[in-house]
mmCIF file of C-alpha atoms in Angstrom:
data_model
loop_
_atom_site.group_PDB
_atom_site.id
_atom_site.type_symbol
_atom_site.label_atom_id
_atom_site.label_comp_id
_atom_site.label_asym_id
_atom_site.label_seq_id
_atom_site.Cartn_x
_atom_site.Cartn_y
_atom_site.Cartn_z
ATOM 1 C CA MET A 1 -15.162 -123.472 49.126
ATOM 2 C CA THR A 2 -17.156 -122.289 52.652
ATOM 3 C CA ASN A 3 -15.636 -122.368 55.817
ATOM 4 C CA ASP A 4 -18.394 -122.082 58.712
ATOM 5 C CA PHE A 5 -15.495 -121.875 61.698
ATOM 6 C CA VAL A 6 -14.037 -119.122 59.978
ATOM 7 C CA GLN A 7 -17.450 -117.079 59.075
ATOM 8 C CA ALA A 8 -19.045 -117.799 62.020
ATOM 9 C CA LYS A 9 -15.485 -115.942 63.432
ATOM 10 C CA LEU A 10 -15.933 -112.707 61.633
ATOM 11 C CA SER A 11 -19.884 -112.434 61.836
ATOM 12 C CA LYS A 12 -19.572 -112.548 65.698
ATOM 13 C CA LYS A 13 -20.133 -109.653 67.826
ATOM 14 C CA ALA A 14 -17.257 -108.516 70.943
ATOM 15 C CA PRO A 15 -15.334 -109.395 73.045
ATOM 16 C CA TYR A 16 -12.414 -110.788 69.993
ATOM 17 C CA LYS A 17 -10.043 -112.904 71.889
ATOM 18 C CA LEU A 18 -6.675 -112.765 69.848
ATOM 19 C CA LEU A 19 -3.683 -114.733 70.155
ATOM 20 C CA ALA A 20 -0.013 -113.880 68.922
ATOM 21 C CA LEU A 21 3.040 -116.861 69.179
ATOM 22 C CA ASP A 22 6.700 -115.566 68.522
ATOM 23 C CA GLY A 23 9.096 -117.124 66.643
ATOM 24 C CA GLY A 24 11.882 -118.526 67.666
ATOM 25 C CA GLY A 25 13.072 -122.459 66.905
ATOM 26 C CA ILE A 26 12.507 -125.348 69.414
ATOM 27 C CA ARG A 27 12.569 -122.633 72.774
ATOM 28 C CA GLY A 28 8.853 -123.475 70.879
ATOM 29 C CA VAL A 29 8.369 -126.012 73.803
ATOM 30 C CA LEU A 30 8.724 -123.269 76.280
ATOM 31 C CA SER A 31 5.316 -121.261 74.994
ATOM 32 C CA LEU A 32 3.563 -125.027 74.752
ATOM 33 C CA GLU A 33 3.856 -124.877 78.743
ATOM 34 C CA ILE A 34 2.902 -121.701 78.978
ATOM 35 C CA LEU A 35 -0.789 -122.575 76.154
ATOM 36 C CA ALA A 36 -1.335 -125.759 78.202
ATOM 37 C CA GLU A 37 -1.798 -123.494 81.544
ATOM 38 C CA ILE A 38 -3.587 -121.352 80.177
ATOM 39 C CA GLU A 39 -6.289 -124.292 78.005
ATOM 40 C CA GLN A 40 -6.311 -125.743 81.619
ATOM 41 C CA MET A 41 -7.149 -122.827 83.588
ATOM 42 C CA LEU A 42 -9.803 -121.773 80.982
ATOM 43 C CA GLY A 43 -11.825 -125.016 80.347
ATOM 44 C CA ASP A 44 -11.435 -125.658 84.139
ATOM 45 C CA ALA A 45 -13.263 -121.702 84.233
ATOM 46 C CA LEU A 46 -15.955 -122.425 82.030
ATOM 47 C CA ARG A 47 -16.658 -126.039 83.249
ATOM 48 C CA GLN A 48 -16.974 -124.036 86.802
ATOM 49 C CA SER A 49 -19.109 -122.141 85.088
ATOM 50 C CA GLY A 50 -21.501 -124.100 83.383
ATOM 51 C CA GLN A 51 -20.679 -122.944 80.370
ATOM 52 C CA LEU A 52 -19.328 -126.653 79.173
ATOM 53 C CA ASN A 53 -19.772 -129.970 80.834
ATOM 54 C CA GLN A 54 -17.784 -131.539 83.531
ATOM 55 C CA ASP A 55 -17.215 -134.106 80.486
ATOM 56 C CA ASP A 56 -16.508 -131.739 77.563
ATOM 57 C CA SER A 57 -13.409 -130.954 76.717
ATOM 58 C CA PHE A 58 -11.863 -127.997 75.555
ATOM 59 C CA VAL A 59 -9.465 -126.840 73.293
ATOM 60 C CA LEU A 60 -8.105 -122.915 72.603
ATOM 61 C CA GLY A 61 -9.064 -122.861 69.257
ATOM 62 C CA ASP A 62 -12.316 -123.352 70.916
ATOM 63 C CA TYR A 63 -12.073 -119.871 73.155
ATOM 64 C CA PHE A 64 -9.696 -118.208 70.676
ATOM 65 C CA ASP A 65 -10.815 -116.067 67.241
ATOM 66 C CA TYR A 66 -7.614 -115.331 65.545
ATOM 67 C CA ILE A 67 -4.603 -116.014 66.302
ATOM 68 C CA ALA A 68 -0.761 -115.532 64.555
ATOM 69 C CA GLY A 69 2.215 -117.001 64.686
ATOM 70 C CA THR A 70 6.557 -117.122 63.642
ATOM 71 C CA SER A 71 7.981 -119.503 62.349
ATOM 72 C CA THR A 72 7.634 -122.414 65.043
ATOM 73 C CA GLY A 73 4.863 -120.165 66.794
ATOM 74 C CA ALA A 74 3.749 -120.842 62.552
ATOM 75 C CA ILE A 75 3.477 -124.116 64.094
ATOM 76 C CA ILE A 76 1.978 -124.189 66.852
ATOM 77 C CA ALA A 77 -0.504 -121.813 65.688
ATOM 78 C CA THR A 78 -1.367 -123.554 62.929
ATOM 79 C CA GLY A 79 -2.187 -127.190 65.056
ATOM 80 C CA LEU A 80 -4.191 -124.972 67.456
ATOM 81 C CA ALA A 81 -6.273 -123.233 64.937
ATOM 82 C CA LEU A 82 -6.784 -126.524 63.704
ATOM 83 C CA GLY A 83 -8.246 -127.779 66.709
ATOM 84 C CA TRP A 84 -5.323 -129.615 68.503
ATOM 85 C CA SER A 85 -4.911 -129.097 72.174
ATOM 86 C CA VAL A 86 -1.723 -128.236 73.623
ATOM 87 C CA LYS A 87 -1.015 -132.117 74.758
ATOM 88 C CA ASN A 88 -0.836 -133.075 71.167
ATOM 89 C CA LEU A 89 1.922 -130.015 70.039
ATOM 90 C CA GLN A 90 3.262 -131.238 73.567
ATOM 91 C CA ASP A 91 3.776 -134.447 72.046
ATOM 92 C CA LEU A 92 4.971 -133.076 67.808
ATOM 93 C CA TYR A 93 7.522 -131.257 69.865
ATOM 94 C CA GLY A 94 8.726 -134.648 72.160
ATOM 95 C CA THR A 95 8.675 -136.653 69.525
ATOM 96 C CA TYR A 96 10.376 -134.672 66.266
ATOM 97 C CA GLY A 97 12.307 -132.228 67.580
ATOM 98 C CA GLY A 98 15.283 -133.942 66.641
ATOM 99 C CA GLU A 99 14.030 -135.267 63.809
ATOM 100 C CA MET A 100 13.248 -131.531 62.684
ATOM 101 C CA PHE A 101 16.334 -130.424 63.265
ATOM 102 C CA GLN A 102 17.912 -133.159 61.469
ATOM 103 C CA LYS A 103 22.104 -132.596 60.471
ATOM 104 C CA LEU A 104 23.383 -132.054 56.517
ATOM 105 C CA PRO A 105 26.489 -133.932 56.141
ATOM 106 C CA TRP A 106 29.405 -131.080 55.087
ATOM 107 C CA SER A 107 29.743 -132.327 51.735
ATOM 108 C CA LYS A 108 25.621 -131.259 51.581
ATOM 109 C CA LEU A 109 26.177 -128.437 54.025
ATOM 110 C CA ILE A 110 28.484 -126.210 51.190
ATOM 111 C CA ARG A 111 26.350 -126.831 48.614
ATOM 112 C CA LYS A 112 23.708 -125.578 50.050
ATOM 113 C CA LEU A 113 24.764 -123.589 53.123
ATOM 114 C CA THR A 114 22.211 -124.348 55.546
ATOM 115 C CA LYS A 115 23.022 -126.789 59.398
ATOM 116 C CA TYR A 116 19.958 -128.297 59.142
ATOM 117 C CA ASP A 117 18.338 -130.637 56.397
ATOM 118 C CA SER A 118 14.590 -129.696 54.978
ATOM 119 C CA LEU A 119 13.047 -132.620 54.522
ATOM 120 C CA PRO A 120 12.567 -134.427 57.399
ATOM 121 C CA LEU A 121 10.635 -130.934 58.748
ATOM 122 C CA GLU A 122 8.624 -131.202 55.300
ATOM 123 C CA LYS A 123 7.777 -134.667 56.075
ATOM 124 C CA ILE A 124 6.389 -134.214 59.575
ATOM 125 C CA LEU A 125 4.448 -131.242 58.001
ATOM 126 C CA LYS A 126 2.183 -132.857 55.481
ATOM 127 C CA ARG A 127 2.248 -135.767 57.714
ATOM 128 C CA LYS A 128 0.081 -133.431 60.424
ATOM 129 C CA PHE A 129 -1.178 -131.109 58.785
ATOM 130 C CA GLY A 130 -1.985 -133.036 55.667
ATOM 131 C CA PRO A 131 -0.282 -132.772 52.195
ATOM 132 C CA ARG A 132 -3.676 -131.173 50.539
ATOM 133 C CA THR A 133 -4.319 -128.936 52.939
ATOM 134 C CA THR A 134 -4.624 -125.418 52.486
ATOM 135 C CA ILE A 135 -4.711 -122.268 54.154
ATOM 136 C CA GLY A 136 -8.330 -121.468 53.432
ATOM 137 C CA ASP A 137 -9.519 -124.907 54.454
ATOM 138 C CA LYS A 138 -12.946 -125.798 55.881
ATOM 139 C CA ASP A 139 -11.532 -127.299 59.594
ATOM 140 C CA LEU A 140 -9.599 -124.127 60.231
ATOM 141 C CA ARG A 141 -11.419 -123.808 63.649
ATOM 142 C CA THR A 142 -10.455 -120.288 63.796
ATOM 143 C CA LEU A 143 -8.614 -116.868 62.055
ATOM 144 C CA LEU A 144 -4.829 -117.638 61.113
ATOM 145 C CA LEU A 145 -2.362 -115.389 60.982
ATOM 146 C CA LEU A 146 1.251 -117.198 58.761
ATOM 147 C CA VAL A 147 4.204 -114.660 59.239
ATOM 148 C CA MET A 148 7.235 -115.244 56.520
ATOM 149 C CA ARG A 149 9.057 -112.855 54.284
ATOM 150 C CA ASN A 150 9.279 -113.340 50.276
ATOM 151 C CA ALA A 151 12.879 -113.007 49.771
ATOM 152 C CA THR A 152 12.045 -113.411 45.610
ATOM 153 C CA THR A 153 9.954 -109.314 46.441
ATOM 154 C CA ASP A 154 12.084 -108.470 49.466
ATOM 155 C CA SER A 155 8.558 -108.420 51.217
ATOM 156 C CA PRO A 156 7.306 -109.189 54.630
ATOM 157 C CA TRP A 157 3.331 -111.457 54.012
ATOM 158 C CA LEU A 158 1.532 -111.594 56.483
ATOM 159 C CA LEU A 159 -0.977 -114.535 54.726
ATOM 160 C CA THR A 160 -4.822 -115.179 56.862
ATOM 161 C CA ASN A 161 -7.518 -117.053 55.674
ATOM 162 C CA ASN A 162 -10.085 -114.709 55.556
ATOM 163 C CA PRO A 163 -12.062 -114.730 52.806
ATOM 164 C CA LYS A 164 -12.223 -111.493 52.222
ATOM 165 C CA ALA A 165 -8.704 -110.616 52.441
ATOM 166 C CA LYS A 166 -8.001 -109.495 48.039
ATOM 167 C CA TYR A 167 -5.846 -111.819 47.747
ATOM 168 C CA ASN A 168 -8.051 -114.443 48.734
ATOM 169 C CA ASP A 169 -10.305 -114.324 46.703
ATOM 170 C CA LEU A 170 -10.808 -117.303 44.823
ATOM 171 C CA ALA A 171 -12.148 -116.055 41.627
ATOM 172 C CA ARG A 172 -7.899 -114.732 41.460
ATOM 173 C CA SER A 173 -5.744 -117.190 39.683
ATOM 174 C CA ASP A 174 -3.259 -116.922 42.648
ATOM 175 C CA CYS A 175 -6.031 -116.787 45.308
ATOM 176 C CA ASN A 176 -3.977 -117.093 48.447
ATOM 177 C CA LEU A 177 -6.154 -119.570 49.821
ATOM 178 C CA ASN A 178 -5.711 -122.668 47.146
ATOM 179 C CA LEU A 179 -1.734 -122.501 49.222
ATOM 180 C CA PRO A 180 -0.847 -125.791 50.813
ATOM 181 C CA LEU A 181 -0.714 -124.768 54.903
ATOM 182 C CA TRP A 182 1.907 -127.551 54.667
ATOM 183 C CA GLN A 183 4.554 -124.840 53.114
ATOM 184 C CA LEU A 184 3.231 -122.209 54.665
ATOM 185 C CA VAL A 185 4.401 -123.491 57.321
ATOM 186 C CA ARG A 186 7.527 -124.274 56.670
ATOM 187 C CA ALA A 187 8.328 -120.989 54.346
ATOM 188 C CA SER A 188 7.724 -119.271 57.485
ATOM 189 C CA THR A 189 9.903 -121.568 59.512
ATOM 190 C CA ALA A 190 12.679 -121.202 57.857
ATOM 191 C CA ALA A 191 15.920 -119.315 59.344
ATOM 192 C CA PRO A 192 18.443 -118.903 57.298
ATOM 193 C CA ILE A 193 21.772 -120.593 57.852
ATOM 194 C CA PHE A 194 19.401 -123.209 60.035
ATOM 195 C CA PHE A 195 16.919 -124.002 56.603
ATOM 196 C CA PRO A 196 17.592 -122.950 53.470
ATOM 197 C CA PRO A 197 14.194 -121.614 51.887
ATOM 198 C CA GLU A 198 11.347 -122.391 50.660
ATOM 199 C CA GLU A 199 9.862 -122.252 46.863
ATOM 200 C CA VAL A 200 5.740 -121.743 46.422
ATOM 201 C CA ALA A 201 4.168 -121.713 43.036
ATOM 202 C CA ILE A 202 1.651 -118.743 44.263
ATOM 203 C CA ALA A 203 0.543 -119.241 40.265
ATOM 204 C CA ALA A 204 1.038 -121.448 37.548
ATOM 205 C CA ASN A 205 3.590 -119.504 36.203
ATOM 206 C CA LYS A 206 4.432 -117.653 39.304
ATOM 207 C CA THR A 207 7.046 -119.134 41.829
ATOM 208 C CA PHE A 208 8.343 -117.105 44.744
ATOM 209 C CA ARG A 209 11.061 -117.704 47.587
ATOM 210 C CA PHE A 210 10.264 -117.505 51.238
ATOM 211 C CA VAL A 211 12.148 -117.055 54.218
ATOM 212 C CA ASP A 212 11.248 -117.917 57.883
ATOM 213 C CA GLY A 213 8.923 -115.234 59.330
ATOM 214 C CA GLY A 214 11.589 -113.377 62.133
ATOM 215 C CA MET A 215 13.623 -112.323 59.296
ATOM 216 C CA THR A 216 10.644 -109.427 59.644
ATOM 217 C CA SER A 217 9.551 -106.889 62.264
ATOM 218 C CA PHE A 218 7.056 -109.309 63.419
ATOM 219 C CA ASN A 219 9.028 -111.964 64.511
ATOM 220 C CA SER A 220 6.646 -111.383 67.608
ATOM 221 C CA PRO A 221 3.637 -110.779 65.628
ATOM 222 C CA GLY A 222 0.851 -109.179 68.760
ATOM 223 C CA PHE A 223 -0.104 -105.633 67.745
ATOM 224 C CA GLN A 224 0.643 -106.491 64.012
ATOM 225 C CA LEU A 225 -2.610 -108.977 64.743
ATOM 226 C CA PHE A 226 -4.287 -106.487 66.575
ATOM 227 C CA LEU A 227 -4.229 -104.029 62.452
ATOM 228 C CA MET A 228 -4.976 -107.142 60.979
ATOM 229 C CA ALA A 229 -8.462 -107.689 62.791
ATOM 230 C CA THR A 230 -9.658 -103.845 62.920
ATOM 231 C CA SER A 231 -8.320 -102.193 60.590
ATOM 232 C CA ALA A 232 -10.129 -101.168 56.873
ATOM 233 C CA PRO A 233 -7.163 -102.561 54.491
ATOM 234 C CA PHE A 234 -7.596 -106.507 55.956
ATOM 235 C CA ASN A 235 -11.232 -106.456 55.754
ATOM 236 C CA VAL A 236 -11.829 -108.414 58.842
ATOM 237 C CA ASN A 237 -12.864 -104.676 60.536
ATOM 238 C CA TRP A 238 -14.083 -105.971 64.368
ATOM 239 C CA GLU A 239 -14.716 -102.489 66.454
ATOM 240 C CA THR A 240 -13.077 -101.921 69.771
ATOM 241 C CA THR A 241 -14.190 -98.712 71.396
ATOM 242 C CA ASN A 242 -12.839 -100.260 75.019
ATOM 243 C CA GLU A 243 -10.736 -102.531 76.382
ATOM 244 C CA GLN A 244 -13.472 -104.379 77.416
ATOM 245 C CA ASP A 245 -14.143 -105.601 73.713
ATOM 246 C CA MET A 246 -10.612 -107.052 72.333
ATOM 247 C CA LEU A 247 -8.375 -109.514 74.183
ATOM 248 C CA LEU A 248 -4.633 -109.858 72.975
ATOM 249 C CA VAL A 249 -2.094 -112.899 74.678
ATOM 250 C CA SER A 250 0.869 -112.413 73.316
ATOM 251 C CA ILE A 251 3.565 -115.550 74.433
ATOM 252 C CA GLY A 252 7.038 -115.096 73.714
ATOM 253 C CA THR A 253 10.294 -118.175 73.390
ATOM 254 C CA GLY A 254 12.252 -116.459 75.688
ATOM 255 C CA LEU A 255 14.600 -113.228 75.362
ATOM 256 C CA THR A 256 17.988 -113.956 74.840
ATOM 257 C CA PRO A 257 20.004 -110.607 75.146
ATOM 258 C CA GLY A 258 23.493 -111.573 74.590
ATOM 259 C CA ILE A 259 23.154 -114.832 72.427
ATOM 260 C CA GLU A 260 25.594 -113.592 70.223
ATOM 261 C CA THR A 261 28.404 -114.053 73.160
ATOM 262 C CA SER A 262 26.802 -116.792 75.058
ATOM 263 C CA LYS A 263 28.243 -120.414 74.878
ATOM 264 C CA ALA A 264 25.617 -121.641 73.212
ATOM 265 C CA ASN A 265 26.273 -119.701 69.887
ATOM 266 C CA LYS A 266 30.067 -121.219 69.628
ATOM 267 C CA GLY A 267 28.920 -123.953 67.344
ATOM 268 C CA LYS A 268 26.764 -121.914 65.486
ATOM 269 C CA LYS A 269 29.409 -118.552 65.130
ATOM 270 C CA LYS A 270 31.855 -120.441 63.739
ATOM 271 C CA PHE A 271 29.951 -122.008 61.067
ATOM 272 C CA ILE A 272 29.163 -118.983 60.035
ATOM 273 C CA ASN A 273 32.272 -117.724 60.010
ATOM 274 C CA ARG A 274 33.439 -120.109 57.283
ATOM 275 C CA LEU A 275 30.936 -118.818 54.993
ATOM 276 C CA ASN A 276 31.779 -115.478 55.871
ATOM 277 C CA PHE A 277 32.966 -114.885 52.504
ATOM 278 C CA ILE A 278 29.188 -115.898 51.462
ATOM 279 C CA ASP A 279 27.490 -113.659 53.632
ATOM 280 C CA ASN A 280 29.625 -110.952 51.396
ATOM 281 C CA ILE A 281 28.551 -112.123 48.575
ATOM 282 C CA LEU A 282 24.415 -111.792 49.639
ATOM 283 C CA THR A 283 24.945 -108.490 51.380
ATOM 284 C CA GLN A 284 26.575 -106.767 47.897
ATOM 285 C CA ALA A 285 24.624 -108.782 45.471
ATOM 286 C CA GLY A 286 21.222 -109.224 47.444
ATOM 287 C CA LYS A 287 20.381 -112.576 44.879
ATOM 288 C CA LEU A 288 22.797 -115.675 45.039
ATOM 289 C CA LEU A 289 19.597 -117.701 47.753
ATOM 290 C CA GLY A 290 17.401 -114.466 47.585
ATOM 291 C CA ILE A 291 18.344 -113.500 51.349
ATOM 292 C CA VAL A 292 20.654 -111.926 53.717
ATOM 293 C CA SER A 293 21.348 -114.545 55.776
ATOM 294 C CA GLY A 294 23.018 -112.314 58.164
ATOM 295 C CA MET A 295 20.082 -110.468 59.580
ATOM 296 C CA PRO A 296 21.017 -108.948 62.941
ATOM 297 C CA LEU A 297 19.738 -110.539 66.396
ATOM 298 C CA GLY A 298 19.764 -106.899 68.033
ATOM 299 C CA LEU A 299 17.676 -105.777 65.175
ATOM 300 C CA MET A 300 14.475 -108.752 66.152
ATOM 301 C CA SER A 301 15.357 -107.620 69.167
ATOM 302 C CA ALA A 302 14.285 -104.019 69.550
ATOM 303 C CA ALA A 303 11.386 -105.592 66.180
ATOM 304 C CA GLN A 304 10.183 -107.448 69.140
ATOM 305 C CA TYR A 305 10.635 -104.572 71.959
ATOM 306 C CA GLN A 306 8.480 -102.080 69.561
ATOM 307 C CA GLN A 307 5.354 -104.383 69.129
ATOM 308 C CA ASP A 308 5.490 -105.329 73.123
ATOM 309 C CA LEU A 309 5.777 -101.537 74.225
ATOM 310 C CA LEU A 310 2.978 -100.863 71.096
ATOM 311 C CA CYS A 311 0.468 -103.748 72.581
ATOM 312 C CA ARG A 312 1.234 -102.003 75.888
ATOM 313 C CA LEU A 313 0.134 -98.216 74.933
ATOM 314 C CA TYR A 314 -2.492 -99.385 72.744
ATOM 315 C CA GLY A 315 -4.064 -102.077 75.012
ATOM 316 C CA LYS A 316 -4.211 -102.218 78.357
ATOM 317 C CA CYS A 317 -2.068 -104.042 79.923
ATOM 318 C CA LEU A 318 -2.180 -106.494 83.286
ATOM 319 C CA ALA A 319 0.376 -109.043 82.771
ATOM 320 C CA GLY A 320 4.128 -108.348 81.378
ATOM 321 C CA ASP A 321 8.171 -108.437 82.267
ATOM 322 C CA VAL A 322 9.613 -104.744 82.763
ATOM 323 C CA LEU A 323 10.126 -103.719 79.001
ATOM 324 C CA ASP A 324 13.478 -101.184 80.010
ATOM 325 C CA ARG A 325 14.282 -98.802 83.032
ATOM 326 C CA GLU A 326 12.373 -95.905 81.512
ATOM 327 C CA VAL A 327 9.338 -97.515 80.334
ATOM 328 C CA GLY A 328 9.126 -100.430 83.617
ATOM 329 C CA ASP A 329 5.853 -102.577 82.690
ATOM 330 C CA LEU A 330 2.967 -100.393 82.007
ATOM 331 C CA ILE A 331 0.694 -102.670 84.167
ATOM 332 C CA ASN A 332 -2.798 -100.597 84.822
ATOM 333 C CA GLU A 333 -1.422 -97.897 83.992
ATOM 334 C CA LYS A 334 -2.588 -94.759 82.690
ATOM 335 C CA VAL A 335 -1.131 -93.295 79.062
ATOM 336 C CA LYS A 336 -1.744 -89.701 78.310
ATOM 337 C CA GLY A 337 -1.570 -88.910 74.443
ATOM 338 C CA PRO A 338 -2.722 -90.759 71.255
ATOM 339 C CA ALA A 339 -2.734 -93.687 73.115
ATOM 340 C CA ALA A 340 -5.074 -92.755 76.030
ATOM 341 C CA ARG A 341 -8.471 -94.699 75.261
ATOM 342 C CA LYS A 342 -6.813 -98.154 75.325
ATOM 343 C CA LEU A 343 -8.227 -100.245 72.828
ATOM 344 C CA PHE A 344 -8.213 -104.330 74.052
ATOM 345 C CA THR A 345 -6.791 -106.311 77.201
ATOM 346 C CA TYR A 346 -3.197 -106.980 76.992
ATOM 347 C CA LEU A 347 -1.602 -109.509 78.704
ATOM 348 C CA ARG A 348 2.166 -110.681 77.710
ATOM 349 C CA TYR A 349 4.280 -114.250 79.272
ATOM 350 C CA ASP A 350 7.702 -114.630 78.185
ATOM 351 C CA ALA A 351 10.829 -114.949 79.803
ATOM 352 C CA LEU A 352 14.093 -113.835 79.981
ATOM 353 C CA LEU A 353 17.093 -116.120 79.460
ATOM 354 C CA THR A 354 20.109 -114.900 81.217
ATOM 355 C CA LYS A 355 21.574 -115.691 84.314
ATOM 356 C CA GLU A 356 19.638 -112.914 86.599
ATOM 357 C CA GLY A 357 15.673 -113.465 84.681
ATOM 358 C CA LEU A 358 16.483 -117.061 85.528
ATOM 359 C CA GLU A 359 17.829 -116.344 88.873
ATOM 360 C CA ARG A 360 14.404 -114.362 89.258
ATOM 361 C CA LEU A 361 12.348 -117.556 87.938
ATOM 362 C CA GLY A 362 14.083 -119.197 91.134
ATOM 363 C CA LEU A 363 15.771 -121.028 88.314
ATOM 364 C CA ASN A 364 19.646 -121.288 89.330
ATOM 365 C CA ASN A 365 20.453 -124.074 88.241
ATOM 366 C CA ILE A 366 19.571 -123.785 84.294
ATOM 367 C CA ASP A 367 22.993 -122.450 82.518
ATOM 368 C CA PRO A 368 21.539 -119.870 80.597
ATOM 369 C CA ALA A 369 23.784 -120.904 77.544
ATOM 370 C CA THR A 370 22.714 -124.578 76.876
ATOM 371 C CA VAL A 371 18.629 -122.849 76.387
ATOM 372 C CA GLN A 372 19.561 -119.572 74.487
ATOM 373 C CA GLY A 373 19.587 -121.694 70.812
ATOM 374 C CA LEU A 374 16.621 -121.713 68.179
ATOM 375 C CA ASP A 375 18.478 -125.297 68.157
ATOM 376 C CA SER A 376 19.351 -126.332 71.434
ATOM 377 C CA ILE A 377 17.168 -130.232 71.491
ATOM 378 C CA GLU A 378 19.191 -131.855 74.284
ATOM 379 C CA SER A 379 17.696 -128.805 76.405
ATOM 380 C CA MET A 380 13.826 -129.021 75.818
ATOM 381 C CA PRO A 381 13.631 -130.523 78.894
ATOM 382 C CA GLN A 382 15.084 -127.710 81.051
ATOM 383 C CA LEU A 383 12.974 -125.260 78.434
ATOM 384 C CA ARG A 384 10.082 -126.954 79.410
ATOM 385 C CA LYS A 385 10.672 -126.448 83.110
ATOM 386 C CA ILE A 386 11.009 -123.231 82.881
ATOM 387 C CA GLY A 387 7.483 -122.177 80.275
ATOM 388 C CA GLN A 388 6.196 -124.016 84.003
ATOM 389 C CA THR A 389 7.704 -121.967 86.258
ATOM 390 C CA VAL A 390 6.507 -118.759 84.500
ATOM 391 C CA ALA A 391 2.874 -120.120 84.166
ATOM 392 C CA LYS A 392 2.495 -121.060 87.910
ATOM 393 C CA GLN A 393 4.190 -117.870 88.592
ATOM 394 C CA LYS A 394 2.423 -115.236 85.850
ATOM 395 C CA VAL A 395 -1.057 -116.615 84.460
ATOM 396 C CA MET A 396 -3.250 -115.899 86.755
ATOM 397 C CA LEU A 397 -7.491 -116.774 85.804
ATOM 398 C CA GLU A 398 -7.952 -112.434 86.993
ATOM 399 C CA HIS A 399 -5.943 -111.971 83.691
ATOM 400 C CA PHE A 400 -8.969 -113.467 81.651
ATOM 401 C CA LYS A 401 -11.583 -111.333 83.625
ATOM 402 C CA GLY A 402 -14.613 -110.527 81.511
ATOM 403 C CA PHE A 403 -13.524 -112.685 78.415
ATOM 404 C CA ILE A 404 -14.717 -115.771 79.661
#
């Protein structure tokens, strides 16, 4: 099993181009609008420079070398790595978004302890990515990283199609390259309370239970992607000596501070309250479902903040909103200390889904409470509008200078 695309990526020279995609449920449609702008902008620039003919097609899988995704970001990352256009992914969410979040009847809900049925999502992933396609498949055009949490071993799992990775050795009976791609994506999207865990047979006598990659500290996987592309244990070993050796683009699905008290989550809170006794059992025993189903959103936000901050410190940040009042945005700022030498160029595109954040985008007519939920299917048009506005206001060709 040889993937010529991946082999070419592994052997190429700098500059290297990385893309990291956050989790966030149906809010992935916001990310897709930003990606659509990047795809169109880069394609036009490559045609104008003569690197592409005017009638040549262009997809982001032809541009990026390594793509990482968590949860909904895993769906998008997989599509891009397979050579899909952003338009194809937009059609996927537009056509099947409602089907992905198909509510269970109360009788099954109580038994399964999840809000939605996973079978429709499973069928969609099988149909679109192929029932027999593996993460080691030859059709993947880029290196791909999928983030999930192994609830059986209580550890984050970051699975790639890098043939040099330790557990991707084809001589192993439990070689990860043989795992079904659709199933790994489904595992990465198995958000507790929303979807049941996904059981994956790693070998004939070894089955693990996985939950959403957002249940790790890598819901925003940018800095971890940089480490896996450059650090010795992961066997990619791309070398960077300055910011022009590597580009890291990180795209969010919308920041939601205060989401736990928003109107959009009252229904979810009522649902969770009905299951409080089960949450207590899970917290104490930790094994009933193999998960603790109430990971505080504040912890996820803190982990996302840390990933973003590390990228801005160790990379030369050219795009990104203010992190906080103390740090600022660190755009083009020279930092003293261990991060004084920049190792990559960093771009972060996201939106703040609060009243103030939407007002700054000029979107006063959008109620933040309607777009904050992970399952706000009815708000997909508003989420697209937010993504389009972010793309128009924040994505600039000059950010990609030196990488075209």
